[in-house]
XYZ file of N, CA and C in Angstrom:
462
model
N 39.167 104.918 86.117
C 39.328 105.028 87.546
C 40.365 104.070 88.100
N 40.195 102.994 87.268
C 41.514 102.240 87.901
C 42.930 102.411 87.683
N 43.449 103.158 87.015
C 44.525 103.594 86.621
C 44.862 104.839 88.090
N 43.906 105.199 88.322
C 43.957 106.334 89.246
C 44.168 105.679 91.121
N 43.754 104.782 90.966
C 43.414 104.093 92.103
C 44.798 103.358 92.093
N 45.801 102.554 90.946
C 46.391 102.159 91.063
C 47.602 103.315 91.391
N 47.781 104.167 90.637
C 48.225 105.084 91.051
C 48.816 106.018 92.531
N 47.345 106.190 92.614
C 47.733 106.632 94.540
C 48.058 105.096 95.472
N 47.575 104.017 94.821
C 48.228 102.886 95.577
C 50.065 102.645 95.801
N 50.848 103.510 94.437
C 51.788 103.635 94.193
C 52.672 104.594 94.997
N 51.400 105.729 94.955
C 52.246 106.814 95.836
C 52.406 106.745 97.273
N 51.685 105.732 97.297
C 50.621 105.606 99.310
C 52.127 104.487 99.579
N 52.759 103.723 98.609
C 53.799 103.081 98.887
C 55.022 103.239 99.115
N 55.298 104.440 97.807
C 56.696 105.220 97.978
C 56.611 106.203 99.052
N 55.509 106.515 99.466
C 55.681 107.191 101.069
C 56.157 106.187 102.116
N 55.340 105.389 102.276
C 55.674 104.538 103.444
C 57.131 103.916 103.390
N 57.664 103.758 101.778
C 58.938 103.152 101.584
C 59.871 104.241 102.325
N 59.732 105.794 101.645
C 60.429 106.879 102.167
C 60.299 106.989 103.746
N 59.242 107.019 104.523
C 59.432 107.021 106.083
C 60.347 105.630 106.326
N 60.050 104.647 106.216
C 60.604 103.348 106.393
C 62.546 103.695 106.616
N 62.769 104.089 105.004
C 64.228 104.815 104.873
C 64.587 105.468 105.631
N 63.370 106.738 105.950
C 64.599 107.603 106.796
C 64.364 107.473 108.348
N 62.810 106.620 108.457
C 63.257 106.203 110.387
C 64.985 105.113 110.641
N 64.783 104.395 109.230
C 66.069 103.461 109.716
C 67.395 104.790 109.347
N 67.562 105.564 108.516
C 68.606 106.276 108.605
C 68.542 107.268 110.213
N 67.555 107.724 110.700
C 67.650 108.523 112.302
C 67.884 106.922 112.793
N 67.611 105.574 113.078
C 68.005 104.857 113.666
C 69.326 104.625 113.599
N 70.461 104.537 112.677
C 71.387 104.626 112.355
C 72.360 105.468 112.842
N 72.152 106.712 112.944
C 72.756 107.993 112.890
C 72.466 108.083 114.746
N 71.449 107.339 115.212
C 71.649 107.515 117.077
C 72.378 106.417 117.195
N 72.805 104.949 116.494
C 73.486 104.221 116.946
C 72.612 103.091 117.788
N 71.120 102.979 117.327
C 70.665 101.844 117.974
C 69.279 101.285 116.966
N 70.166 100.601 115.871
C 69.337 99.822 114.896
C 68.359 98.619 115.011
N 67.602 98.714 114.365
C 66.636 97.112 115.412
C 67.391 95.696 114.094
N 67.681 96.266 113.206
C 67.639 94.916 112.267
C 69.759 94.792 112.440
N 70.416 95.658 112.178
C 71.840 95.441 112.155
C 72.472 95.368 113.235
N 73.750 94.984 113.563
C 74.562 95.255 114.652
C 74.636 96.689 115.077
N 74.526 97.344 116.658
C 75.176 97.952 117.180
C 76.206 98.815 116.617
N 76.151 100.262 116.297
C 77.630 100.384 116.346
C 78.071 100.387 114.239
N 77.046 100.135 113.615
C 77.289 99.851 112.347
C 77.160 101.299 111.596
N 78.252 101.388 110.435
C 78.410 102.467 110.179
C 77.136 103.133 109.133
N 76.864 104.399 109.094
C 75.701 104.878 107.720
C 76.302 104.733 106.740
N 75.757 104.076 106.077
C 75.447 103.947 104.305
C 74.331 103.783 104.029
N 74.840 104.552 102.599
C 73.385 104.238 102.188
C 72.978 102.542 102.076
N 73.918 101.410 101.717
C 73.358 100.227 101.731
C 72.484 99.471 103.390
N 73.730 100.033 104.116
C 73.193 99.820 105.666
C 72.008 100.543 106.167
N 71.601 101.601 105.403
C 70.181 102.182 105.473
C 68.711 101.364 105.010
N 69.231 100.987 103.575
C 68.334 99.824 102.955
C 68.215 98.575 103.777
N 69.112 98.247 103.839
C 69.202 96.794 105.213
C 68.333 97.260 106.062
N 68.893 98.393 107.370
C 68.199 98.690 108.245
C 66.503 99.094 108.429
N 66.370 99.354 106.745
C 64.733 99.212 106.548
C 64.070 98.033 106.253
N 65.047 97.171 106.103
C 64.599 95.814 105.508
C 64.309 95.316 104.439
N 65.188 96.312 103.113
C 64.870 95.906 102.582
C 66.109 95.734 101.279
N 66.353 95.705 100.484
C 67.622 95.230 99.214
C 68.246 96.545 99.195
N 69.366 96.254 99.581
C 70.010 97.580 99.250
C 69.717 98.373 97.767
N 69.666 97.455 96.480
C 69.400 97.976 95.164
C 68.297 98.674 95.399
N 67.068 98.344 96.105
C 66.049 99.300 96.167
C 66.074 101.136 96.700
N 66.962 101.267 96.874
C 67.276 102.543 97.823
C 67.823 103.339 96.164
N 67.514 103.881 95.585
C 68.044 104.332 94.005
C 67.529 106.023 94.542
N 68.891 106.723 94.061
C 69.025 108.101 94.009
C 67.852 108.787 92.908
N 67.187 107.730 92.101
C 66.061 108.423 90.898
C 64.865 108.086 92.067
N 64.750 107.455 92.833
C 63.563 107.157 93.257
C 63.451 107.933 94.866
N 64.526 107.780 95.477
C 64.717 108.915 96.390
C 65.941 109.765 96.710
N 65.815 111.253 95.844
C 66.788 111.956 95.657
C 67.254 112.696 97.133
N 66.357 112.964 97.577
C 66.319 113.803 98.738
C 67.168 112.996 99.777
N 66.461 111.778 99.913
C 66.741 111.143 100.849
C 68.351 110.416 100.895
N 68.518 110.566 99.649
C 70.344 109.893 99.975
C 71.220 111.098 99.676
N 70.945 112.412 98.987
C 71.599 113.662 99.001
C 71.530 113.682 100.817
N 70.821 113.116 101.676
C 71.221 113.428 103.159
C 72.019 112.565 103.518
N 71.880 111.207 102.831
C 72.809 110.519 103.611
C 74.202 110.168 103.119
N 74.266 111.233 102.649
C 75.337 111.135 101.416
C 76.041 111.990 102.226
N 75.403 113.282 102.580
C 75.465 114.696 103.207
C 76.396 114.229 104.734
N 75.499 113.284 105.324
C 75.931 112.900 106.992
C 77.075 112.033 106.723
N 77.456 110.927 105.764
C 78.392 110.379 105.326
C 79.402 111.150 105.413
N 79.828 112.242 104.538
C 80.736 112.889 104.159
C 81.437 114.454 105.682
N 80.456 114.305 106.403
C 80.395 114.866 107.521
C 80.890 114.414 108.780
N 80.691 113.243 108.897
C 80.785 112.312 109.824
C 82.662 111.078 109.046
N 82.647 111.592 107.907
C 83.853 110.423 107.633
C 85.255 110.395 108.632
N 85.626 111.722 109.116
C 86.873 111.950 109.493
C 86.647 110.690 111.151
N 85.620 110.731 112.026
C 85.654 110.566 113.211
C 85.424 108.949 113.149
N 84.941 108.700 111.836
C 84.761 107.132 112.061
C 86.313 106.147 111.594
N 86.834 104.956 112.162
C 87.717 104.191 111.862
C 87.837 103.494 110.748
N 88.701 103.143 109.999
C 88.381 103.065 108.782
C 88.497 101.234 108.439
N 87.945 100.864 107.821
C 86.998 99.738 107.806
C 88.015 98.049 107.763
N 88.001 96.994 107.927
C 89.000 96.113 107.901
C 89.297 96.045 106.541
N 88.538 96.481 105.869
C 89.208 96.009 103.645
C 90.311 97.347 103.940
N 89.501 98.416 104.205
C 90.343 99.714 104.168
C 91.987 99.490 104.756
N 92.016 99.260 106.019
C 92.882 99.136 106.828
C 94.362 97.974 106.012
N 93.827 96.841 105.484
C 94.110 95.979 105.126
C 94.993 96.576 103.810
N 94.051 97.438 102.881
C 94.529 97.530 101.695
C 95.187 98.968 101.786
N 95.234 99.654 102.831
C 96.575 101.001 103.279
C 98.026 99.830 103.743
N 97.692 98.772 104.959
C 98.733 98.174 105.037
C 99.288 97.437 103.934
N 98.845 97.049 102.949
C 99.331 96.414 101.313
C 100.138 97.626 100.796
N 99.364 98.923 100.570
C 100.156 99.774 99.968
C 101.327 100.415 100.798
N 101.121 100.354 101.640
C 102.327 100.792 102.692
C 103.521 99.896 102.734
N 103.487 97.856 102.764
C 104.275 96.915 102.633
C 105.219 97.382 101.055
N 103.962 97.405 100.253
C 104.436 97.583 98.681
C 105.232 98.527 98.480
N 104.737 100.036 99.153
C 106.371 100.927 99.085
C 106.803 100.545 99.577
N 107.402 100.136 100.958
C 108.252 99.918 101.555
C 109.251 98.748 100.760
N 108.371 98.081 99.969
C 108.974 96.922 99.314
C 110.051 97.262 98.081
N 109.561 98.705 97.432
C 109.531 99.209 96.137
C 110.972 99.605 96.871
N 111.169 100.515 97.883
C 112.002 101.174 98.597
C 112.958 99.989 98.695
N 112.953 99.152 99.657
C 113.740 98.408 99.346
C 114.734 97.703 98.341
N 113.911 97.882 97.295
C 114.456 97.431 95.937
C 115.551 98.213 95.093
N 114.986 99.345 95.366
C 115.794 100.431 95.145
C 116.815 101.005 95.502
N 116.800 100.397 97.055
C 118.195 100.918 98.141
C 119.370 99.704 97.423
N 118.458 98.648 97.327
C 119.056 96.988 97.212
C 119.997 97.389 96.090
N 119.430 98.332 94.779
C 119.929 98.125 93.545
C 121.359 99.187 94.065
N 121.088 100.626 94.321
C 122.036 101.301 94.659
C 122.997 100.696 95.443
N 122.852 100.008 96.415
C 124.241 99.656 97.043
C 124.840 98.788 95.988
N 124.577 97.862 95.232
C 124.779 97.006 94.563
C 125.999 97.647 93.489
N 125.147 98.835 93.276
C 125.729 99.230 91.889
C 127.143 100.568 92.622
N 127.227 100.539 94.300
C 128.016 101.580 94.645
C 128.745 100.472 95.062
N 129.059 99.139 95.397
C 129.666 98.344 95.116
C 130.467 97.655 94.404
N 130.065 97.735 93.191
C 130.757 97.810 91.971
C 131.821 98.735 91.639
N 131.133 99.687 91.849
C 132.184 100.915 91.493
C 132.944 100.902 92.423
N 133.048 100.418 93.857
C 134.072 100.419 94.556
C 135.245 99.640 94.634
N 134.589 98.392 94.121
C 135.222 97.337 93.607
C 136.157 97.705 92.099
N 135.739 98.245 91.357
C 136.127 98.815 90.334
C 137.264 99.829 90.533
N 137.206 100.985 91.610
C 138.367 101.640 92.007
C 139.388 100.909 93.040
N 139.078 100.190 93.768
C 139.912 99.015 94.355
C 141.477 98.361 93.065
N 140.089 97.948 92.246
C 141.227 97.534 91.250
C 142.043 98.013 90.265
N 141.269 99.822 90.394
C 142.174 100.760 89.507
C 143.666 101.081 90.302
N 142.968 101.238 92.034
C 144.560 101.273 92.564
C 145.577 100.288 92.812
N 145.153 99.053 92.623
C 146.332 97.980 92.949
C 146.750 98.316 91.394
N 146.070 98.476 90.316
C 147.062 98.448 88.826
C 148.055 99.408 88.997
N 147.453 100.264 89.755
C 148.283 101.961 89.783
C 149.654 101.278 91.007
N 149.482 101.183 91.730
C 150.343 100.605 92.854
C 151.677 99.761 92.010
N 150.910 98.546 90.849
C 151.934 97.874 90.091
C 152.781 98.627 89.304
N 152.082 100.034 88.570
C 152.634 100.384 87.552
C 153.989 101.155 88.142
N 153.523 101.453 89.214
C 154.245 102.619 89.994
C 155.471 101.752 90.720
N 155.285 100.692 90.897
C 156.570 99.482 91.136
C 157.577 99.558 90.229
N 156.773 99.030 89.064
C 157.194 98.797 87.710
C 158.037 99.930 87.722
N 157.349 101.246 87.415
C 158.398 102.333 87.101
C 159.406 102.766 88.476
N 159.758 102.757 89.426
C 160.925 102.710 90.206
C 161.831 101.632 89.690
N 161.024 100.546 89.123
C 161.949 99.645 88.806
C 163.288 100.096 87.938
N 162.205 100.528 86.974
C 163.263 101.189 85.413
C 163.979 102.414 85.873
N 163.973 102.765 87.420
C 164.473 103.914 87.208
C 166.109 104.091 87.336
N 167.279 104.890 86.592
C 168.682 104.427 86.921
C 168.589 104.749 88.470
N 170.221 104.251 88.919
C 170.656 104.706 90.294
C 170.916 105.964 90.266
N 170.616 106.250 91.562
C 171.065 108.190 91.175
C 171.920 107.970 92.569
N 173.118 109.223 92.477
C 173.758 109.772 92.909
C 174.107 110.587 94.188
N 172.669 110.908 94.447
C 172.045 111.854 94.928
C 171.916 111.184 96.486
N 172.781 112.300 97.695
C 172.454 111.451 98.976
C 171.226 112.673 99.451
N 170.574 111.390 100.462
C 169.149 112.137 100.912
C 170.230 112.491 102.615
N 169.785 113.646 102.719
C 169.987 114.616 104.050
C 169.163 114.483 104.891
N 169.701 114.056 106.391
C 168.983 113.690 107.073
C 168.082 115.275 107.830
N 166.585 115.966 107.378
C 166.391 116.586 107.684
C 166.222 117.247 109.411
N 166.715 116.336 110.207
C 166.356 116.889 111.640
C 167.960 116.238 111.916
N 168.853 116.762 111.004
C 170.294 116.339 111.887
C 170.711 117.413 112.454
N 171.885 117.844 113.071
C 171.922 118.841 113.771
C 172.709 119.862 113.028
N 172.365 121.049 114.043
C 172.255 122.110 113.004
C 173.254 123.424 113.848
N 174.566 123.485 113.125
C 175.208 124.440 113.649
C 175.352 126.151 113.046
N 175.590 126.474 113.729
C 175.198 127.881 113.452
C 176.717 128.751 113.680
């Protein structure tokens, strides 16, 4: 008999644990908790809190039902809620970090379209010399240049 007695003492507990859970999850979900701040978002850990008790205690083997809902209102409710200061924090990190990556990348390209400009810079002053050079060697010629807009009789 005592096995039996201990028993429904067990079950008479995980009931009261289960109401406990889900009055603090409807407390939650209207937005006026007696144990947390105002205004605090559903989770399942903030559910356990709000019952008072370890968040570890709230286990999906021990109440399936009850966090398949709040799992359910979670995923329902995610778009309208703001997203959290770690959250916020670690979008602005990844957002700095491309922008950083980007940077690096623009940094390298100009760098390297620099070069090459620098590089054709100095292909045309060689070209400019060579092209000296060769008028230099060239003989005198003979040849008079005509003044094309002299006048013109007919």
């Amino acid at each position: 008999m005592s096995s039996k007695n201990q028993n429904f003492a067990e079950s008479a507990k995980h009931l009261s644990a289960t109401e406990s859970y889900r009055a603090a999850f409807e407390r939650l979900k209207t937005g006026l908790p007696e144990r947390l701040p105002k205004g605090t978002q559903v989770t399942q850990n903030n559910v356990a809190r709000e019952a008072g008790s370890d968040p570890t205690a709230l286990k999906k083997s021990r109440f399936p039902i009850l966090i398949a809902e709040i799992q359910k209102y979670v995923e329902e409710h995610a778009e309208g809620r703001p997203p959290s200061i770690r959250q916020a924090t670690l979008s602005a990190r990844k957002k700095n970090r491309g922008l950083r990556d980007q940077i690096e990348t623009i940094s390298q390209q100009r760098d390297h379209l620099a070069s090459l400009l620098n590089e054709a810079n100095a292909t045309i002053l060689e070209l400019y010399d060579r092209i000296a050079t060769l008028e230099d060697q060239l003989p005198a010629s003979n040849v008079l240049v005509l003044d094309p807009q002299g006048s013109r009789k007919l």
